[in-house]
CSV table of C-alpha atoms (C1' of nucleotides) in Angstrom, one decimal:
chain,number,residue,atom,x,y,z
A,229,UNK,CA,136.8,12.4,76.7
A,230,UNK,CA,139.9,12.2,78.8
A,231,UNK,CA,141.5,14.5,76.4
A,232,UNK,CA,144.8,15.8,77.4
A,233,UNK,CA,143.7,18.9,79.1
A,234,UNK,CA,146.0,21.8,78.5
A,235,UNK,CA,147.9,22.2,81.7
A,236,UNK,CA,148.4,25.6,83.1
A,237,UNK,CA,149.8,27.8,80.3
A,238,UNK,CA,153.4,28.8,80.9
A,239,UNK,CA,153.8,32.2,82.4
A,240,UNK,CA,154.6,34.9,79.9
A,241,UNK,CA,156.3,38.1,80.7
A,242,UNK,CA,153.2,40.1,80.2
A,243,UNK,CA,151.3,37.8,82.4
A,244,UNK,CA,153.8,38.3,85.2
A,245,UNK,CA,153.2,42.0,84.9
A,246,UNK,CA,149.5,41.5,84.7
A,247,UNK,CA,149.1,45.0,83.2
A,248,UNK,CA,146.4,45.1,80.6
A,249,UNK,CA,145.8,48.8,79.7
A,250,UNK,CA,144.0,51.6,81.4
A,251,UNK,CA,141.2,49.4,82.6
A,252,UNK,CA,143.6,47.7,85.0
A,253,UNK,CA,144.2,51.0,86.7
A,254,UNK,CA,140.6,52.0,87.0
A,255,UNK,CA,138.9,48.7,87.9
A,256,UNK,CA,139.2,48.4,91.6
A,257,UNK,CA,137.8,45.1,92.9
A,258,UNK,CA,137.7,46.4,96.5
A,259,UNK,CA,135.5,49.3,95.5
A,260,UNK,CA,133.1,47.2,93.5
A,261,UNK,CA,133.0,44.5,96.1
A,262,UNK,CA,131.8,47.2,98.6
A,263,UNK,CA,129.1,48.1,96.1
A,264,UNK,CA,128.0,44.5,95.4
A,265,UNK,CA,126.0,43.8,98.5
A,266,UNK,CA,122.2,44.5,98.5
A,267,UNK,CA,122.3,45.6,102.2
A,268,UNK,CA,125.1,48.0,101.6
A,269,UNK,CA,123.3,49.3,98.6
A,270,UNK,CA,120.4,50.3,100.7
A,271,UNK,CA,122.6,51.9,103.3
A,272,UNK,CA,124.4,53.9,100.6
A,273,UNK,CA,121.2,54.9,99.0
A,274,UNK,CA,119.8,55.9,102.4
A,275,UNK,CA,122.7,58.2,103.2
A,276,UNK,CA,122.8,59.5,99.7
A,277,UNK,CA,119.2,60.5,99.7
A,278,UNK,CA,119.7,62.0,103.1
A,279,UNK,CA,122.3,64.3,101.6
A,280,UNK,CA,124.1,64.8,104.9
A,281,UNK,CA,126.1,62.9,107.4
A,282,UNK,CA,124.1,60.1,109.1
A,283,UNK,CA,124.6,58.4,112.3
A,284,UNK,CA,124.7,54.6,112.6
A,285,UNK,CA,121.5,54.6,114.5
A,286,UNK,CA,119.7,56.7,111.9
A,287,UNK,CA,120.8,54.4,109.1
A,288,UNK,CA,119.9,51.3,111.0
A,289,UNK,CA,116.3,52.4,111.1
A,290,UNK,CA,116.3,52.2,107.3
A,291,UNK,CA,116.8,48.5,107.1
A,292,UNK,CA,115.8,45.4,108.9
A,293,UNK,CA,119.2,43.9,109.8
A,294,UNK,CA,120.8,44.1,113.2
A,295,UNK,CA,122.3,47.3,114.4
A,296,UNK,CA,125.7,45.6,114.6
A,297,UNK,CA,125.5,44.5,111.0
A,298,UNK,CA,124.9,48.1,109.9
A,299,UNK,CA,127.9,49.3,112.0
A,300,UNK,CA,130.1,46.7,110.3
A,301,UNK,CA,128.8,47.5,106.8
A,302,UNK,CA,129.4,51.2,107.3
A,303,UNK,CA,132.9,50.6,108.6
A,304,UNK,CA,133.6,48.5,105.5
A,305,UNK,CA,132.2,51.1,103.2
A,306,UNK,CA,134.4,53.7,104.8
A,307,UNK,CA,137.5,51.5,104.5
A,308,UNK,CA,136.6,51.0,100.8
A,309,UNK,CA,136.5,54.7,100.2
A,310,UNK,CA,132.7,54.9,99.5
A,311,UNK,CA,131.9,56.7,102.7
A,312,UNK,CA,133.7,59.1,105.0
A,313,UNK,CA,133.5,58.6,108.8
A,314,UNK,CA,133.6,61.5,111.3
A,315,UNK,CA,133.2,61.0,115.0
A,316,UNK,CA,131.4,63.7,117.0
A,317,UNK,CA,131.3,62.9,120.7
A,318,UNK,CA,129.9,59.4,120.9
A,319,UNK,CA,128.1,59.6,117.6
A,320,UNK,CA,129.7,58.4,114.3
A,321,UNK,CA,128.6,60.2,111.2
A,322,UNK,CA,129.0,58.7,107.8
A,323,UNK,CA,128.6,60.6,104.6
A,324,UNK,CA,129.0,59.6,100.9
A,325,UNK,CA,132.3,60.6,99.3
A,326,UNK,CA,130.5,61.9,96.2
A,327,UNK,CA,133.4,63.4,94.4
A,328,UNK,CA,135.8,60.5,94.8
A,329,UNK,CA,133.2,57.9,94.0
A,330,UNK,CA,132.0,59.7,90.8
A,331,UNK,CA,135.6,60.2,89.8
A,332,UNK,CA,136.3,56.5,90.1
A,333,UNK,CA,133.2,55.5,88.2
A,334,UNK,CA,133.8,58.0,85.4
A,335,UNK,CA,137.5,57.0,85.3
A,336,UNK,CA,136.6,53.4,84.6
A,337,UNK,CA,134.0,54.4,82.0
A,338,UNK,CA,136.7,56.5,80.3
A,339,UNK,CA,139.2,53.7,80.4
A,340,UNK,CA,136.7,51.3,78.8
A,341,UNK,CA,135.9,53.8,76.0
A,342,UNK,CA,139.6,54.2,75.4
A,343,UNK,CA,139.7,50.5,74.7
A,344,UNK,CA,136.5,50.5,72.6
A,345,UNK,CA,137.3,50.0,68.9
A,346,UNK,CA,134.4,52.2,67.8
A,347,UNK,CA,134.9,55.1,70.1
A,348,UNK,CA,138.5,55.0,71.2
A,349,UNK,CA,139.9,54.1,67.8
A,350,UNK,CA,142.9,52.6,69.5
A,351,UNK,CA,141.3,49.2,70.2
A,352,UNK,CA,142.6,46.0,68.8
A,353,UNK,CA,146.0,46.5,70.5
A,354,UNK,CA,146.8,42.9,70.2
A,355,UNK,CA,146.9,41.2,66.8
A,356,UNK,CA,149.2,38.4,67.7
A,357,UNK,CA,146.5,35.7,67.7
A,358,UNK,CA,146.7,35.5,71.4
A,359,UNK,CA,144.8,37.8,73.7
A,360,UNK,CA,147.1,40.0,75.8
B,240,UNK,CA,127.1,67.6,81.2
B,241,UNK,CA,123.8,68.6,82.7
B,242,UNK,CA,121.6,66.1,81.1
B,243,UNK,CA,118.0,65.8,82.0
B,244,UNK,CA,117.8,63.1,84.6
B,245,UNK,CA,114.7,61.4,85.6
B,246,UNK,CA,113.4,63.1,88.7
B,247,UNK,CA,112.8,61.1,91.8
B,248,UNK,CA,109.2,59.8,91.9
B,249,UNK,CA,107.5,61.6,94.7
B,250,UNK,CA,106.0,59.5,97.6
B,251,UNK,CA,105.1,56.3,95.9
B,252,UNK,CA,104.5,53.0,97.5
B,253,UNK,CA,108.0,52.1,96.3
B,254,UNK,CA,109.4,54.5,98.9
B,255,UNK,CA,107.8,52.6,101.7
B,256,UNK,CA,109.4,49.5,100.2
B,257,UNK,CA,112.8,50.9,100.7
B,258,UNK,CA,113.1,53.2,97.7
B,259,UNK,CA,115.7,55.8,98.3
B,260,UNK,CA,116.1,58.0,95.3
B,261,UNK,CA,117.9,57.7,91.9
B,262,UNK,CA,120.8,55.9,93.5
B,263,UNK,CA,118.5,52.9,94.1
B,264,UNK,CA,117.8,52.7,90.3
B,265,UNK,CA,121.4,52.9,89.2
B,266,UNK,CA,123.3,50.9,91.8
B,267,UNK,CA,123.0,47.3,90.6
B,268,UNK,CA,124.6,44.8,93.0
B,269,UNK,CA,124.7,42.2,90.4
B,270,UNK,CA,126.8,44.3,88.0
B,271,UNK,CA,129.2,45.4,90.8
B,272,UNK,CA,129.5,41.8,92.1
B,273,UNK,CA,130.6,40.8,88.6
B,274,UNK,CA,133.3,43.5,88.8
B,275,UNK,CA,134.4,42.6,92.3
B,276,UNK,CA,136.6,39.6,91.7
B,277,UNK,CA,140.3,40.1,90.9
B,278,UNK,CA,140.3,37.2,88.4
B,279,UNK,CA,137.4,38.6,86.6
B,280,UNK,CA,139.0,42.0,86.6
B,281,UNK,CA,142.0,40.6,84.7
B,282,UNK,CA,139.7,38.8,82.2
B,283,UNK,CA,137.8,42.0,81.5
B,284,UNK,CA,141.0,44.0,81.2
B,285,UNK,CA,142.4,41.3,78.9
B,286,UNK,CA,139.4,41.4,76.5
B,287,UNK,CA,139.2,45.2,76.7
B,288,UNK,CA,142.8,45.7,75.8
B,289,UNK,CA,142.3,43.2,73.0
B,290,UNK,CA,139.6,45.4,71.6
B,291,UNK,CA,137.9,42.5,69.8
B,292,UNK,CA,136.0,39.4,70.5
B,293,UNK,CA,138.2,36.8,72.3
B,294,UNK,CA,137.7,33.1,72.6
B,295,UNK,CA,137.8,31.3,76.0
B,296,UNK,CA,141.0,29.7,75.1
B,297,UNK,CA,142.7,33.0,74.3
B,298,UNK,CA,141.6,34.6,77.5
B,299,UNK,CA,142.6,31.5,79.5
B,300,UNK,CA,146.2,32.1,78.3
B,301,UNK,CA,146.2,35.4,80.0
B,302,UNK,CA,145.8,34.2,83.5
B,303,UNK,CA,146.9,31.3,85.7
B,304,UNK,CA,143.6,29.8,86.7
B,305,UNK,CA,142.1,26.7,85.2
B,306,UNK,CA,140.5,26.7,81.8
B,307,UNK,CA,137.1,25.8,83.4
B,308,UNK,CA,137.4,28.6,85.8
B,309,UNK,CA,137.8,31.1,82.9
B,310,UNK,CA,134.8,29.6,81.2
B,311,UNK,CA,132.7,30.0,84.2
B,312,UNK,CA,133.8,33.6,84.9
B,313,UNK,CA,133.2,34.6,81.3
B,314,UNK,CA,129.7,33.1,81.4
B,315,UNK,CA,129.0,34.9,84.6
B,316,UNK,CA,130.2,38.2,83.2
B,317,UNK,CA,127.9,37.7,80.2
B,318,UNK,CA,125.0,37.0,82.5
B,319,UNK,CA,125.7,40.2,84.4
B,320,UNK,CA,125.8,42.3,81.2
B,321,UNK,CA,129.5,43.1,81.3
B,322,UNK,CA,130.3,40.9,78.3
B,323,UNK,CA,128.5,39.7,75.2
B,324,UNK,CA,128.8,36.2,74.0
B,325,UNK,CA,128.7,35.0,70.4
B,326,UNK,CA,129.2,31.5,69.3
B,327,UNK,CA,130.8,30.8,66.0
B,328,UNK,CA,131.2,27.1,65.2
B,329,UNK,CA,132.7,25.5,68.3
B,330,UNK,CA,134.3,28.7,69.4
B,331,UNK,CA,132.7,31.1,71.9
B,332,UNK,CA,133.7,34.7,71.5
B,333,UNK,CA,133.3,37.2,74.3
B,334,UNK,CA,133.5,41.0,73.9
B,335,UNK,CA,133.1,43.8,76.3
B,336,UNK,CA,129.7,45.6,76.1
B,337,UNK,CA,131.4,49.0,76.2
B,338,UNK,CA,128.4,51.2,75.6
B,339,UNK,CA,126.1,49.5,78.1
B,340,UNK,CA,128.8,49.3,80.8
B,341,UNK,CA,129.8,53.0,80.4
B,342,UNK,CA,126.2,54.0,80.5
B,343,UNK,CA,125.6,52.1,83.8
B,344,UNK,CA,128.7,53.6,85.4
B,345,UNK,CA,128.0,57.1,84.4
B,346,UNK,CA,124.3,56.7,85.3
B,347,UNK,CA,125.4,55.9,88.9
B,348,UNK,CA,127.8,58.8,89.0
B,349,UNK,CA,125.0,61.1,87.8
B,350,UNK,CA,122.6,59.7,90.4
B,351,UNK,CA,125.2,60.3,93.2
B,352,UNK,CA,125.8,63.8,92.1
B,353,UNK,CA,122.1,64.5,92.0
B,354,UNK,CA,122.1,63.6,95.7
B,355,UNK,CA,125.2,65.6,96.5
B,356,UNK,CA,124.4,68.7,98.5
B,357,UNK,CA,127.1,70.7,96.8
B,358,UNK,CA,126.5,69.8,93.2
B,359,UNK,CA,122.9,68.6,93.0
B,360,UNK,CA,121.4,71.3,95.3
B,361,UNK,CA,118.6,69.0,96.2
B,362,UNK,CA,120.4,67.1,98.9
B,363,UNK,CA,119.1,66.9,102.4
B,364,UNK,CA,115.8,65.5,101.2
B,365,UNK,CA,115.1,64.2,104.7
B,366,UNK,CA,115.0,66.6,107.6
B,367,UNK,CA,112.8,64.5,109.8
B,368,UNK,CA,115.5,63.6,112.2
B,369,UNK,CA,115.5,60.1,110.9
B,370,UNK,CA,117.4,59.0,107.8
B,371,UNK,CA,115.0,57.9,105.0
C,248,DT,C1',131.6,58.1,140.0
C,249,DG,C1',127.8,55.9,138.3
C,250,DC,C1',124.6,55.4,134.5
C,251,DG,C1',122.7,55.6,130.0
C,252,DT,C1',123.6,56.2,125.1
C,253,DA,C1',126.1,55.1,120.8
C,254,DC,C1',128.7,52.3,118.6
C,255,DT,C1',132.2,48.3,118.0
C,256,DT,C1',133.9,43.6,118.4
C,257,DG,C1',134.1,38.5,119.5
C,258,DC,C1',132.0,34.4,118.4
C,259,DG,C1',129.3,30.7,116.3
C,260,DT,C1',126.4,29.6,112.3
C,261,DC,C1',125.2,29.3,107.8
C,262,DA,C1',125.2,30.5,102.8
C,263,DT,C1',127.7,31.9,98.9
C,264,DG,C1',131.4,31.7,95.8
C,265,DG,C1',136.1,30.7,93.8
C,266,DT,C1',138.9,26.8,92.5
C,267,DG,C1',140.7,22.4,90.2
C,268,DC,C1',139.8,18.0,88.4
C,269,DA,C1',137.2,14.9,85.7
C,270,DA,C1',133.6,13.9,82.8
C,271,DG,C1',130.2,15.6,79.5
C,272,DT,C1',128.4,18.2,75.3
C,273,DA,C1',128.8,20.4,70.8
C,274,DT,C1',131.0,21.1,66.5
C,275,DT,C1',134.4,20.3,62.8
C,276,DG,C1',137.5,17.8,59.8
C,277,DG,C1',139.2,13.4,58.0
D,206,DC,C1',131.7,7.2,61.7
D,207,DC,C1',135.6,8.5,64.5
D,208,DA,C1',138.7,11.5,66.5
D,209,DA,C1',140.1,16.0,67.8
D,210,DT,C1',139.0,20.6,69.3
D,211,DA,C1',136.6,24.0,72.2
D,212,DC,C1',134.0,24.8,75.7
D,213,DT,C1',130.6,23.5,79.7
D,214,DT,C1',129.2,21.2,83.8
D,215,DG,C1',129.1,18.1,88.0
D,216,DC,C1',131.5,17.5,92.1
D,217,DA,C1',134.2,18.2,96.2
D,218,DC,C1',136.9,21.3,98.9
D,219,DC,C1',137.8,25.3,101.3
D,220,DA,C1',137.9,30.4,102.1
D,221,DT,C1',135.2,34.4,102.5
D,222,DG,C1',131.5,36.9,104.2
D,223,DA,C1',126.8,38.1,106.0
D,224,DC,C1',124.2,37.6,110.0
D,225,DG,C1',122.4,37.9,115.0
D,226,DC,C1',123.4,37.8,119.7
D,227,DA,C1',126.0,39.2,123.5
D,228,DA,C1',129.7,41.4,125.6
D,229,DG,C1',132.8,45.2,125.4
D,230,DT,C1',134.4,50.1,124.7
D,231,DA,C1',133.9,55.1,124.4
D,232,DC,C1',131.7,59.2,125.5
D,233,DG,C1',128.5,62.6,127.8
D,234,DC,C1',125.9,63.9,131.7
D,235,DA,C1',124.2,64.3,136.3
DNA sequence: TGCGTACTTGCGTCATGGTGCAAGTATTGG
DNA sequence: CCAATACTTGCACCATGACGCAAGTACGCA
């Protein structure tokens, strides 16, 4: 029961660096956090379907949450690189950054495949008994 | 490259319920939420670099958080479809579900491109003044 | 300059989630 | 059967974040 729980493992040099292959470079928590909220999902899908720049008011008509909530979500998505904001007069237009977003997603997929033993053929980088 | 993507179902009740094109089908908040935490990122990168199934203990040595935290994160990642769990004796091995993960990511990238006015050529689906 | 439109921001509330510790379960070996 | 190993779970704590309301700011127009 009260087994001597292994205290925090001593830091290794690799741990200090924290680098763990190409996946580290491509997996951006900020981006995926932006994509992880259902409300934001519907906003993105709305603008994507629209295929053009949409104003905050237009997007707000798509969903049931408060106007201010939509404004905040769109600003966050722009900060995360998912959307691009452009102000025209008093209207703020948001559009999806298709190219950049697709590149990020495919980049992560490529990085994962590079690690995959079956496909990448260079998997199993560590054979020291420990992981990383 | 140009694979045959499922076309957007025309004017179904689903649309009234907030359906907004192929992006809706591919953008899974649960998956992206799993990928949105920095600690989980390092765990995934660790296992990915390893290229094989890793035990909880092995992975725990990679990062500075408590053993129990690693256990919970790995279980969550398995529930989200990022990892696959296999128990052997008293050891639990987790490995990355490369194929499924890559498919999900590329599927979203494809869906976005399908909406992109430049590439997909079918953008601007809504011209009614309102968005969606 | 005053007013209406379009959006942003401050604030309080509430739910979710990440964390560590301790205790619990499951499996193996002596 | 007992003890050790490997992992899971209950609990409390605290930070983050999503939300609505209301007030504030920015811009265009008469």
